[in-house]
Coordinates of C-alpha atoms in Angstrom, one line a residue:
Chain A
M4 CA 0.0 -0.1 -0.1
T5 CA 1.3 3.5 -0.6
G6 CA 0.6 7.0 0.8
D7 CA 1.1 7.9 4.3
A8 CA -2.7 8.7 5.0
A9 CA -4.2 6.4 7.9
F10 CA -7.6 5.0 7.1
S11 CA -9.8 3.5 9.5
V12 CA -10.5 0.0 9.6
E13 CA -14.6 0.5 8.4
D14 CA -13.5 2.3 5.7
F15 CA -11.1 -0.2 4.5
L16 CA -13.5 -3.2 4.8
E17 CA -16.3 -1.0 3.3
A18 CA -14.0 -0.2 -0.1
I19 CA -13.0 -4.3 -0.1
T20 CA -17.2 -4.9 0.0
S21 CA -17.6 -2.8 -2.4
Q22 CA -14.8 -4.0 -4.9
L23 CA -15.9 -7.7 -4.1
D24 CA -19.5 -6.9 -4.8
R25 CA -18.4 -5.4 -8.5
T26 CA -16.4 -8.7 -9.0
Q27 CA -19.9 -10.6 -8.2
D28 CA -21.9 -8.6 -10.6
A29 CA -19.1 -9.2 -13.3
L30 CA -19.7 -12.7 -12.8
R31 CA -23.3 -12.7 -12.4
L32 CA -23.6 -11.0 -16.4
K33 CA -21.0 -13.5 -17.4
A34 CA -23.3 -16.5 -16.1
V35 CA -25.7 -15.2 -18.3
T36 CA -24.0 -16.8 -21.5
R37 CA -22.0 -19.3 -19.9
P38 CA -23.7 -22.5 -18.8
L39 CA -20.5 -22.6 -16.6
T40 CA -18.5 -20.0 -15.1
Y41 CA -16.6 -19.6 -11.3
A42 CA -17.5 -17.5 -8.4
I43 CA -15.3 -16.4 -5.5
R44 CA -16.3 -18.5 -2.2
D45 CA -13.5 -16.6 -0.1
F46 CA -11.1 -14.2 -0.4
S47 CA -8.3 -13.4 2.4
M48 CA -5.6 -10.4 2.6
D49 CA -2.5 -10.3 4.9
L50 CA -2.2 -6.6 5.0
K51 CA 0.9 -4.9 6.1
V52 CA 0.2 -2.2 8.0
F53 CA 0.9 -0.1 11.2
V54 CA -2.1 -0.1 13.9
E55 CA -2.6 3.3 15.6
L56 CA -5.2 5.0 18.0
A57 CA -6.6 7.8 16.9
P58 CA -7.3 10.6 19.6
D59 CA -11.1 9.7 19.5
G60 CA -10.4 6.1 20.0
K61 CA -10.7 4.7 16.6
V62 CA -8.1 2.3 15.4
M63 CA -6.3 3.9 12.2
F64 CA -4.3 2.0 10.1
R65 CA -1.4 3.3 8.4
P66 CA -0.1 1.6 5.1
S67 CA 3.4 0.1 5.2
A68 CA 5.6 1.8 2.9
A69 CA 8.4 0.4 1.0
D70 CA 11.3 0.8 3.3
D71 CA 9.7 0.3 6.6
T72 CA 10.0 -2.4 8.9
G73 CA 8.2 -3.5 11.7
S74 CA 5.0 -3.3 10.4
S75 CA 2.1 -5.4 12.0
V76 CA 0.4 -8.1 9.7
V77 CA -3.4 -7.8 9.6
H78 CA -5.2 -11.1 8.3
I79 CA -8.8 -10.2 7.0
G80 CA -10.8 -13.0 5.5
F81 CA -14.0 -12.8 3.1
T82 CA -16.4 -15.5 2.7
T83 CA -19.9 -15.3 1.2
V84 CA -22.7 -15.6 3.1
N85 CA -26.7 -16.4 2.2
R86 CA -29.3 -13.8 2.4
T87 CA -30.6 -15.4 5.9
M88 CA -27.4 -15.1 7.5
I89 CA -27.1 -11.3 6.1
E90 CA -30.6 -10.5 8.1
E91 CA -29.5 -12.5 11.0
N92 CA -26.6 -10.2 11.5
T93 CA -27.6 -6.7 10.3
V94 CA -29.5 -4.3 12.9
S95 CA -33.0 -4.0 11.9
L96 CA -34.3 -0.9 9.8
S97 CA -36.2 0.6 12.5
A98 CA -32.8 0.8 14.5
V99 CA -31.0 2.2 11.5
K100 CA -33.6 5.1 11.2
S101 CA -33.5 6.0 15.0
P102 CA -31.8 9.3 15.8
S103 CA -28.1 9.1 16.0
L104 CA -26.7 9.7 19.5
D105 CA -25.5 13.2 18.2
E106 CA -29.4 14.0 17.8
L107 CA -29.9 12.8 21.3
G108 CA -27.9 16.2 22.5
L109 CA -25.0 13.8 23.8
D110 CA -21.5 15.0 23.7
E111 CA -18.6 13.7 21.5
Q112 CA -17.0 12.3 25.0
E113 CA -20.6 10.8 25.9
R114 CA -21.1 9.4 22.6
R115 CA -18.0 7.6 22.3
Q116 CA -18.4 6.1 26.1
L117 CA -21.7 4.4 24.6
E118 CA -20.1 3.6 21.2
K119 CA -17.9 1.1 23.2
L120 CA -20.8 -0.6 24.4
G121 CA -22.2 -0.9 20.9
I122 CA -25.1 1.8 21.3
R123 CA -25.0 3.7 18.0
N124 CA -28.8 5.4 18.3
A125 CA -31.6 5.7 20.5
S126 CA -33.1 2.3 19.5
Q127 CA -30.4 0.5 20.6
L128 CA -30.1 2.6 24.2
E129 CA -33.4 1.8 24.7
Q130 CA -33.2 -1.8 24.1
L131 CA -30.0 -2.0 26.2
K132 CA -32.0 0.1 28.8
R133 CA -34.8 -2.4 28.8
T134 CA -33.1 -5.5 29.1
T135 CA -30.3 -4.4 31.5
G136 CA -31.6 -1.8 33.3
E137 CA -30.6 2.0 33.0
N138 CA -28.1 1.9 36.2
T139 CA -26.2 -1.0 34.4
V140 CA -25.9 1.0 31.3
A141 CA -24.9 4.4 33.5
R142 CA -22.1 1.9 35.4
Y143 CA -21.1 0.6 32.4
S144 CA -21.0 3.7 30.2
G145 CA -20.0 6.4 33.3
L146 CA -22.8 8.4 32.2
P147 CA -25.1 9.2 35.3
V148 CA -29.0 7.8 34.8
S149 CA -30.7 11.5 34.9
R150 CA -28.2 12.1 31.4
L151 CA -29.2 9.0 30.0
R152 CA -33.2 9.6 30.6
Q153 CA -32.3 12.8 29.3
A154 CA -31.0 11.7 25.9
L155 CA -33.6 9.2 25.6
A156 CA -36.5 11.7 26.4
Q157 CA -34.9 13.9 23.5
G158 CA -34.9 10.8 21.1
R159 CA -38.7 10.5 21.8
P160 CA -41.0 11.2 18.8
S161 CA -43.1 14.4 20.0
V162 CA -45.5 16.9 17.6
K163 CA -44.1 20.6 17.8
T164 CA -46.1 22.1 15.0
V165 CA -49.6 21.8 13.5
H166 CA -50.5 23.0 9.9
P167 CA -53.9 23.4 8.6
V168 CA -54.1 22.2 5.0
T169 CA -56.7 23.2 2.4
E170 CA -59.1 21.2 0.7
P171 CA -57.2 21.1 -3.2
S172 CA -60.7 21.2 -4.4
A173 CA -61.2 24.6 -2.7
Q174 CA -58.1 26.0 -4.1
P175 CA -58.6 29.3 -6.0
T176 CA -57.0 30.1 -9.7
G177 CA -53.1 30.6 -9.1
G178 CA -53.1 27.7 -6.3
H179 CA -52.8 30.3 -3.2
R180 CA -55.1 30.2 -0.3
P181 CA -54.3 32.1 2.3
L182 CA -55.8 31.2 5.5
A183 CA -56.7 34.3 7.8
G184 CA -55.7 34.7 11.3
P185 CA -52.7 35.5 13.3
N186 CA -51.1 32.3 12.8
A187 CA -52.1 32.2 9.1
Q188 CA -50.2 29.7 6.4
L189 CA -49.8 29.9 3.0
I190 CA -50.8 26.6 1.1
T191 CA -49.3 26.3 -2.1
N192 CA -50.9 23.3 -3.9
T193 CA -49.4 22.9 -7.4
V194 CA -50.4 19.0 -7.6
P195 CA -53.7 17.7 -5.2
S196 CA -51.4 14.9 -3.8
L197 CA -48.1 17.1 -2.7
L198 CA -49.2 20.0 0.0
R199 CA -46.7 22.2 0.9
T200 CA -47.2 24.6 3.7
E201 CA -45.3 27.8 4.1
P202 CA -45.7 30.3 7.3
V203 CA -46.6 33.4 6.3
G204 CA -46.1 36.1 9.0
G205 CA -45.7 34.2 11.6
P206 CA -44.5 30.9 13.1
A207 CA -46.7 27.6 12.5
L208 CA -49.1 26.8 14.9
E209 CA -46.6 26.3 18.3
S210 CA -48.4 24.0 20.8
S211 CA -49.0 25.9 24.3
P212 CA -48.2 23.5 27.1
R213 CA -50.8 23.0 29.4
P214 CA -49.8 22.8 33.3
A215 CA -48.9 18.7 33.8
G216 CA -50.8 16.4 35.9
E217 CA -53.8 16.8 33.6
P218 CA -55.9 13.7 34.3
G219 CA -57.4 11.2 31.9
M220 CA -54.5 11.4 29.3
P221 CA -52.6 8.3 27.9
S222 CA -49.4 9.3 27.8
D223 CA -47.4 10.3 30.9
A224 CA -46.4 14.0 29.7
A225 CA -49.1 17.0 30.0
P226 CA -50.9 17.2 26.9
D227 CA -49.9 20.4 24.5
R228 CA -52.8 22.5 23.2
F229 CA -53.0 23.8 19.7
R230 CA -55.4 26.4 18.1
I231 CA -56.6 25.9 14.5
P232 CA -58.6 27.7 12.6
Q233 CA -62.7 27.0 12.4
R234 CA -63.3 24.7 9.8
T235 CA -60.4 23.0 9.3
R236 CA -60.8 19.7 7.9
R237 CA -57.1 18.0 7.6
I238 CA -53.6 19.4 9.4
V239 CA -50.3 18.1 9.2
L240 CA -48.7 17.2 12.4
G241 CA -44.9 17.9 12.5
G242 CA -42.0 17.0 14.4
P243 CA -39.3 14.5 14.9
R244 CA -39.9 10.9 14.0
I245 CA -43.5 11.2 13.8
E246 CA -43.7 10.1 10.0
E247 CA -42.0 7.5 10.7
T248 CA -43.3 6.2 14.2
T249 CA -47.1 7.1 14.1
E250 CA -49.6 4.0 13.2
H251 CA -53.1 5.5 14.3
A252 CA -54.5 8.6 15.0
R253 CA -57.8 9.5 17.0
L254 CA -59.6 12.6 17.8
A255 CA -61.6 12.5 21.2
G256 CA -61.5 8.5 20.5
R257 CA -63.0 8.6 17.3
A258 CA -60.1 6.9 14.6
L259 CA -59.2 9.1 12.2
Q260 CA -58.0 9.1 8.4
M261 CA -54.2 9.4 8.3
R262 CA -51.4 9.2 5.5
T263 CA -47.8 10.2 6.3
V264 CA -46.1 13.5 4.3
D265 CA -42.8 15.1 4.3
G266 CA -41.8 15.3 7.9
G267 CA -44.8 14.3 9.6
V268 CA -48.5 12.9 9.3
E269 CA -51.8 14.6 7.4
V270 CA -54.6 14.0 9.9
D271 CA -58.1 14.2 7.9
L272 CA -60.4 15.4 10.8
G273 CA -63.7 14.8 9.2
D274 CA -66.6 17.2 8.5
D275 CA -67.9 17.7 12.1
A276 CA -64.9 17.9 14.1
A277 CA -64.8 19.6 17.4
D278 CA -62.5 20.4 20.5
G279 CA -61.3 17.6 21.7
T280 CA -58.0 15.7 22.6
L281 CA -55.8 14.4 19.6
E282 CA -54.0 11.2 20.3
L283 CA -51.1 10.1 18.1
D284 CA -50.6 6.2 18.6
L285 CA -46.8 5.6 18.0
G286 CA -46.4 1.8 18.4
D287 CA -43.7 1.1 21.0
D288 CA -43.1 5.1 21.2
G289 CA -46.3 5.4 23.2
V290 CA -49.2 7.6 22.8
V291 CA -48.9 11.2 22.2
S292 CA -51.6 13.3 23.2
M293 CA -52.5 17.1 22.6
S294 CA -55.8 19.1 22.7
L295 CA -56.9 20.5 19.6
E296 CA -59.1 23.6 20.0
F297 CA -61.0 25.6 16.9
E298 CA -60.6 29.3 17.0
P299 CA -64.1 30.9 17.0
D300 CA -65.7 32.0 14.0
G301 CA -64.9 35.6 14.7
R302 CA -61.2 35.0 15.4
S303 CA -60.4 33.6 11.9
Q304 CA -60.8 36.4 10.2
A305 CA -57.9 39.0 10.4
P306 CA -58.9 42.5 9.7
T307 CA -55.6 43.5 7.7
D308 CA -56.1 40.6 5.5
P309 CA -55.9 41.6 1.9
W310 CA -57.7 38.6 0.3
R311 CA -60.9 39.2 2.7
T312 CA -64.0 40.6 0.6
P313 CA -65.6 43.5 2.4
Chain B
M30 CA 0.1 3.4 -15.2
G31 CA -1.9 3.4 -11.9
R32 CA -3.0 -0.1 -10.8
P33 CA -6.3 -1.4 -11.7
E34 CA -8.9 -1.6 -9.1
L35 CA -9.2 -4.7 -7.0
H36 CA -12.3 -6.1 -8.7
E37 CA -10.9 -5.8 -12.3
T38 CA -7.7 -8.0 -10.6
L39 CA -10.2 -10.3 -9.3
T40 CA -12.3 -10.8 -12.4
A41 CA -9.4 -11.2 -14.5
L42 CA -8.0 -13.9 -12.0
L43 CA -11.4 -15.6 -12.5
G44 CA -11.3 -15.2 -16.0
A45 CA -7.7 -17.3 -16.3
V46 CA -9.3 -20.3 -15.4
P47 CA -10.1 -22.6 -18.2
L48 CA -13.8 -23.1 -19.1
D49 CA -13.4 -25.0 -22.0
A50 CA -11.1 -27.6 -21.3
A51 CA -11.2 -31.3 -21.5
T52 CA -11.6 -31.7 -17.7
T53 CA -13.9 -29.1 -15.5
V54 CA -12.2 -27.5 -12.8
V55 CA -14.3 -27.4 -9.8
E56 CA -12.1 -25.2 -7.5
V57 CA -8.9 -23.3 -7.5
D58 CA -6.9 -21.9 -4.8
L59 CA -4.7 -19.1 -5.5
E60 CA -2.1 -17.3 -3.6
V61 CA -1.2 -14.0 -5.2
P62 CA 1.3 -11.6 -3.8
M63 CA -0.2 -8.2 -4.2
E64 CA 0.7 -4.5 -4.7
V65 CA -2.0 -2.7 -2.8
N66 CA -2.9 0.9 -2.6
L67 CA -5.7 3.2 -1.7
S68 CA -7.0 6.3 -3.6
R69 CA -10.0 8.4 -2.3
Q70 CA -13.3 8.9 -4.9
G71 CA -15.0 11.5 -3.1
D72 CA -15.8 10.2 0.4
A73 CA -15.1 6.7 -0.5
L74 CA -11.8 4.6 -0.3
V75 CA -11.3 2.8 -3.3
V76 CA -9.0 -0.3 -3.5
H77 CA -6.5 -0.5 -6.2
A78 CA -4.7 -4.2 -6.4
A79 CA -2.2 -5.9 -8.9
P80 CA 0.0 -8.5 -8.7
G81 CA 3.8 -7.6 -7.9
H82 CA 5.2 -6.2 -10.7
T83 CA 8.4 -7.9 -10.7
R84 CA 9.6 -11.1 -9.6
F85 CA 13.4 -9.9 -9.1
I86 CA 14.8 -8.2 -5.8
S87 CA 16.3 -4.7 -6.3
G88 CA 16.2 -1.8 -4.3
L89 CA 13.1 -0.4 -2.8
L90 CA 10.3 -2.5 -4.1
P91 CA 6.3 -1.6 -3.1
V92 CA 5.3 -3.7 0.2
V93 CA 3.6 -6.9 -1.5
H94 CA 0.3 -8.2 0.7
R95 CA -0.4 -12.0 0.2
T96 CA -3.9 -12.6 -0.9
R97 CA -5.8 -15.9 -1.5
L98 CA -8.6 -16.4 -3.4
H99 CA -10.7 -19.8 -3.1
I100 CA -12.6 -20.1 -6.7
V101 CA -15.7 -22.6 -7.0
A102 CA -17.2 -24.0 -10.2
D103 CA -20.3 -22.0 -10.7
E104 CA -22.8 -24.2 -13.0
D105 CA -25.7 -21.7 -14.3
G106 CA -24.9 -19.3 -12.0
Q107 CA -26.4 -21.3 -9.0
Q108 CA -23.4 -20.4 -7.0
A109 CA -23.8 -16.9 -7.4
C110 CA -27.6 -17.3 -6.2
R111 CA -26.6 -19.4 -3.2
V112 CA -24.7 -16.6 -1.9
G113 CA -26.9 -14.0 -2.5
F114 CA -26.1 -12.8 -6.0
C115 CA -29.0 -13.8 -7.8
G116 CA -31.0 -10.7 -7.7
P117 CA -32.3 -8.5 -10.9
L118 CA -29.5 -7.9 -13.1
P119 CA -28.4 -4.5 -13.6
E120 CA -29.8 -2.2 -15.8
G121 CA -30.2 -3.1 -19.3
W122 CA -29.2 -6.7 -18.8
S123 CA -31.7 -9.6 -19.2
S124 CA -31.2 -13.4 -18.5

């Protein structure tokens, strides 16, 4: 190997695997025209490298140069595996989609401590906590229990914004229909199935937290309160991991139709929706509840609305 | 001239196994000392490898790394299928 730059073991294995895949692809094509061909069953390399430990704890290989002596020999063997073996030895897709340790607000040192235990995302941290208990995780990682709880809480799905969506059929020419009120949203609709909401003159409808301890709520946390314009039929609930985890939606106990959209879910409240508790069933992540309130008729018309007809 | 990528060398080595001989080769074990170097293409690391360019020992020669290939006969592409490579062919190809 030439060049003085050190590389991580992970990068090197990935590079070799990619090369072997390309070889197999070429063989697969060759098999189309040839009744008999050959396949690589095993491939191994004895690499002469200098093994170094980077400041961040990563093992790095520095290639041995022509005049170097005393290098280490790393024997790397690759063998063929079948689909079942791949599935058995890889993490599930949900674990991959789970927020990374970085997204949980953990600093570099804390991330490294957890990575030593094989934890790379929120799902793995949650799984280990469930299996061994949070005290065990805290003891082996060196992180306080409170810090682990805080990180896990940050990785949970939550609703941050609620956007009202206009009916595609109600769109005026040009595709723009402003909603009145202080929290008005400009809904741009070019294709009926694709709705994009942009805030106009203010943020999306933010939640206003209620005092904790509200009775009758399925989740531990006190529900947030969202106010939406009167006669809103559909709303988009946005927030971290809402899109991937939401299984069902209910308003005052009534099941609602929903579909996933970019960054959240769109919920059809129905024609006769009234104030009530909106619940999102997030499967293993529990239930997120929020109080949904319709603004009274008078409030949904802003006096400065340029679209308002006198 | 730069070294070829590893997959090109491996494909060439596989292609060296005679296909139309009177007897059928069912297994080959190849031990090849290779000169290996790495390059970066964007963020990805690319492995280049080729058999040692000389058999003479002279001056400072590039380091050679021993590689071993175990090649097996693959009738009708069945081996590729068994090891999980019988998926759809790349775009533009059909069987």
